[in-house]
Tab-separated table of C-alpha atoms in Angstrom:
chain	number	residue	atom	x	y	z
D	1	MET	CA	69.662	10.029	167.226
D	2	SER	CA	72.314	10.233	169.865
D	3	GLU	CA	72.917	7.352	172.209
D	4	ALA	CA	70.940	7.689	175.408
D	5	LEU	CA	69.749	5.602	178.294
D	6	THR	CA	66.640	5.914	180.357
D	7	ILE	CA	65.731	3.530	183.143
D	8	PRO	CA	62.233	4.192	184.403
D	9	THR	CA	62.047	3.299	188.066
D	10	THR	CA	59.074	2.730	190.298
D	11	ASN	CA	61.041	2.335	193.543
D	12	THR	CA	64.444	3.162	194.902
D	13	SER	CA	65.621	-0.314	195.933
D	14	ALA	CA	67.548	-2.580	193.591
D	15	ILE	CA	65.444	-5.326	192.034
D	16	GLY	CA	66.238	-8.924	192.978
D	17	PRO	CA	66.704	-11.712	194.035
D	18	GLY	CA	67.010	-13.105	190.488
D	19	LYS	CA	69.850	-12.192	188.178
D	20	LEU	CA	70.241	-10.094	185.081
D	21	VAL	CA	72.838	-11.394	182.622
D	22	LEU	CA	73.753	-8.634	180.179
D	23	VAL	CA	75.297	-9.766	176.923
D	24	VAL	CA	77.246	-6.932	175.310
D	25	GLY	CA	79.871	-6.440	172.673
D	26	PRO	CA	80.651	-4.801	169.380
D	27	SER	CA	78.589	-5.251	166.235
D	28	GLY	CA	79.608	-8.420	164.440
D	29	ALA	CA	80.811	-10.214	167.578
D	30	GLY	CA	78.129	-12.897	167.203
D	31	LYS	CA	75.998	-12.020	170.216
D	32	ASP	CA	72.682	-12.937	168.596
D	33	THR	CA	74.033	-16.208	167.215
D	34	LEU	CA	75.340	-17.291	170.621
D	35	LEU	CA	72.163	-16.129	172.345
D	36	GLY	CA	70.026	-18.102	169.891
D	37	LEU	CA	71.990	-21.299	170.503
D	38	THR	CA	71.965	-20.699	174.261
D	39	GLN	CA	68.237	-20.031	174.308
D	40	ALA	CA	67.556	-23.247	172.375
D	41	ALA	CA	69.720	-25.228	174.800
D	42	SER	CA	67.934	-23.639	177.785
D	43	ALA	CA	64.397	-24.031	176.427
D	44	ASP	CA	63.389	-26.561	179.103
D	45	ASP	CA	64.652	-24.473	182.030
D	46	PRO	CA	61.859	-22.209	183.329
D	47	LYS	CA	64.335	-20.356	185.565
D	48	ILE	CA	66.138	-18.831	182.556
D	49	VAL	CA	64.314	-16.156	180.561
D	50	PHE	CA	65.353	-14.574	177.252
D	51	PRO	CA	63.138	-11.494	176.766
D	52	ARG	CA	62.559	-10.193	173.266
D	53	ARG	CA	63.981	-6.723	172.702
D	54	VAL	CA	61.738	-4.145	171.117
D	55	VAL	CA	63.607	-2.362	168.298
D	56	THR	CA	62.841	0.267	165.687
D	57	ARG	CA	64.762	-1.409	162.889
D	58	GLU	CA	64.208	-4.501	160.844
D	59	ALA	CA	65.602	-7.616	162.478
D	60	SER	CA	67.964	-10.010	160.775
D	61	SER	CA	67.366	-13.753	160.691
D	62	ALA	CA	69.781	-14.215	163.632
D	63	GLU	CA	67.840	-11.889	165.947
D	64	ASP	CA	64.776	-12.506	168.079
D	65	ASN	CA	63.348	-9.003	168.382
D	66	ASP	CA	59.946	-7.356	168.213
D	67	CYS	CA	60.247	-4.751	165.458
D	68	VAL	CA	58.060	-1.663	165.793
D	69	SER	CA	57.837	1.788	164.265
D	70	LEU	CA	59.458	4.669	166.109
D	71	GLU	CA	55.976	6.044	166.844
D	72	ASN	CA	54.864	2.756	168.435
D	73	PHE	CA	58.116	2.601	170.387
D	74	ARG	CA	57.589	6.131	171.736
D	75	ASN	CA	54.007	5.259	172.695
D	76	ALA	CA	55.210	2.178	174.603
D	77	GLN	CA	57.914	4.288	176.233
D	78	ALA	CA	55.327	6.876	177.333
D	79	ARG	CA	53.163	4.093	178.834
D	80	GLY	CA	56.160	2.841	180.856
D	81	ASP	CA	56.280	-0.502	179.047
D	82	PHE	CA	60.080	-0.765	179.217
D	83	ALA	CA	62.316	-1.740	182.123
D	84	VAL	CA	65.136	-0.076	180.189
D	85	HIS	CA	65.399	1.625	176.831
D	86	TRP	CA	68.193	3.279	174.886
D	87	GLU	CA	69.070	4.699	171.525
D	88	ALA	CA	72.051	3.657	169.428
D	89	HIS	CA	73.047	3.890	165.779
D	90	GLY	CA	69.871	5.787	164.895
D	91	HIS	CA	67.490	3.234	166.395
D	92	ALA	CA	65.597	2.805	169.666
D	93	TYR	CA	65.793	-0.372	171.741
D	94	GLY	CA	63.954	-1.522	174.844
D	95	LEU	CA	63.495	-4.463	177.177
D	96	PRO	CA	59.962	-5.134	178.445
D	97	ARG	CA	59.097	-4.270	182.021
D	98	SER	CA	58.149	-7.941	182.540
D	99	ILE	CA	61.833	-8.716	183.200
D	100	GLU	CA	61.360	-7.091	186.607
D	101	ASP	CA	58.709	-9.682	187.528
D	102	ASP	CA	61.008	-12.487	186.376
D	103	ILE	CA	63.884	-11.155	188.455
D	104	ARG	CA	61.667	-10.641	191.500
D	105	ALA	CA	60.549	-14.276	191.084
D	106	GLY	CA	64.185	-15.417	191.265
D	107	ARG	CA	64.667	-16.166	187.579
D	108	THR	CA	67.765	-15.370	185.522
D	109	VAL	CA	67.055	-12.936	182.694
D	110	VAL	CA	69.521	-12.963	179.789
D	111	ALA	CA	69.469	-9.970	177.430
D	112	ASN	CA	71.490	-8.396	174.631
D	113	VAL	CA	71.906	-4.720	175.503
D	114	SER	CA	74.046	-1.721	174.638
D	115	ARG	CA	77.217	-1.323	176.655
D	116	THR	CA	76.028	2.195	177.481
D	117	VAL	CA	73.296	0.868	179.788
D	118	ILE	CA	75.527	-1.196	182.064
D	119	PRO	CA	76.135	1.398	184.812
D	120	GLY	CA	72.438	2.181	185.163
D	121	LEU	CA	71.419	-1.469	185.184
D	122	ARG	CA	74.050	-2.303	187.809
D	123	GLN	CA	72.324	0.286	190.023
D	124	ALA	CA	68.747	-0.761	189.234
D	125	TYR	CA	69.192	-4.530	189.715
D	126	ALA	CA	70.722	-6.324	192.689
D	127	ASN	CA	72.476	-9.129	190.774
D	128	VAL	CA	73.994	-8.226	187.412
D	129	VAL	CA	76.520	-10.251	185.418
D	130	VAL	CA	78.030	-8.613	182.318
D	131	VAL	CA	79.244	-10.960	179.581
D	132	SER	CA	81.243	-9.320	176.811
D	133	ILE	CA	81.306	-11.167	173.508
D	134	THR	CA	84.005	-9.914	171.192
D	135	ALA	CA	86.355	-10.868	168.376
D	136	PRO	CA	89.423	-9.340	166.696
D	137	ALA	CA	88.716	-6.231	164.594
D	138	GLU	CA	89.326	-8.001	161.288
D	139	VAL	CA	86.806	-10.723	162.211
D	140	LEU	CA	84.233	-8.112	163.248
D	141	ALA	CA	84.695	-6.205	159.985
D	142	GLU	CA	84.316	-9.384	157.939
D	143	ARG	CA	81.142	-10.413	159.792
D	144	LEU	CA	79.590	-6.957	159.429
D	145	ALA	CA	80.358	-6.892	155.713
D	146	MET	CA	78.877	-10.395	155.266
D	147	ARG	CA	75.554	-9.583	156.885
D	148	LYS	CA	74.980	-6.604	154.547
D	149	ARG	CA	72.457	-4.922	156.843
D	150	GLY	CA	71.910	-1.345	155.702
D	151	SER	CA	71.074	-0.214	159.215
D	152	ASP	CA	74.641	-1.053	160.294
D	153	GLY	CA	75.811	2.209	158.705
D	154	ASN	CA	79.527	2.896	158.437
D	155	ILE	CA	81.394	-0.257	159.479
D	156	ALA	CA	84.631	1.571	160.311
D	157	GLN	CA	82.774	3.943	162.651
D	158	ARG	CA	81.039	1.048	164.380
D	159	LEU	CA	84.333	-0.745	164.909
D	160	ALA	CA	85.998	2.392	166.310
D	161	ARG	CA	83.243	2.949	168.893
D	162	THR	CA	84.219	2.479	172.526
D	163	VAL	CA	82.248	2.804	175.724
D	164	GLU	CA	83.875	3.864	178.978
D	165	ASP	CA	83.137	2.278	182.358
D	166	THR	CA	81.744	-0.960	180.965
D	167	GLU	CA	84.064	-3.494	182.568
D	168	PRO	CA	82.603	-6.964	181.932
D	169	ASP	CA	82.555	-9.736	184.507
D	170	VAL	CA	83.370	-12.338	181.819
D	171	THR	CA	84.665	-12.067	178.246
D	172	ILE	CA	84.122	-14.581	175.447
D	173	VAL	CA	86.408	-14.121	172.438
D	174	ASN	CA	84.159	-15.561	169.736
D	175	VAL	CA	86.612	-16.940	167.175
D	176	SER	CA	85.996	-20.697	167.382
D	177	SER	CA	82.761	-22.534	166.604
D	178	ALA	CA	79.486	-20.910	167.629
D	179	GLU	CA	78.503	-24.114	169.424
D	180	TYR	CA	81.676	-24.057	171.545
D	181	HIS	CA	81.148	-20.439	172.585
D	182	ALA	CA	77.438	-21.015	173.208
D	183	ARG	CA	78.441	-23.745	175.671
D	184	GLN	CA	80.703	-21.198	177.382
D	185	LEU	CA	77.772	-18.785	177.646
D	186	ILE	CA	75.514	-21.554	178.999
D	187	ARG	CA	78.080	-22.310	181.731
D	188	ILE	CA	78.277	-18.615	182.625
D	189	ILE	CA	74.487	-18.314	182.809
D	190	GLY	CA	74.317	-21.504	184.862
D	191	GLY	CA	76.812	-20.044	187.300
D	192	ALA	CA	74.736	-16.859	187.443
D	193	ALA	CA	71.467	-18.730	188.015
């Protein structure tokens, strides 16, 4: 599968007034770990929503995804169940359309997405904050090797991948403790809320 983005739209105006916080970064950067800690710390705040991605690959223990077959994903896609969907690394990913209701209600939606979807989402939603989580290449390679997920494919190819026109609003270099960087992400989300 090649990487692709499709944003189904039902109207031409940008969706708001709530915010969409996009967490992006290379494989192995620790996005899911930081998101898990941040979600736990934000559990009592009804204004912050962490939608579950729909994916066509098996999830790891650090991820909070709904795993479906490619056929079920395509059926959901045909029904218009996704606010955004994309393909990367041989798998399909989507965010449920319900995020639009949350954003219209003034909530902050926080989601792990592909860097390739940023330009389209900046057009579709009125208030978008892009948080890049990254780490030095040697740290990324070590983390990818440690997780031993077959769906990661060739680690060197994943590390060499770049995406143009994806300038983040904030960058977290995830090399200290996960708790420290999760607190950084919580502050960013709080400022976006």
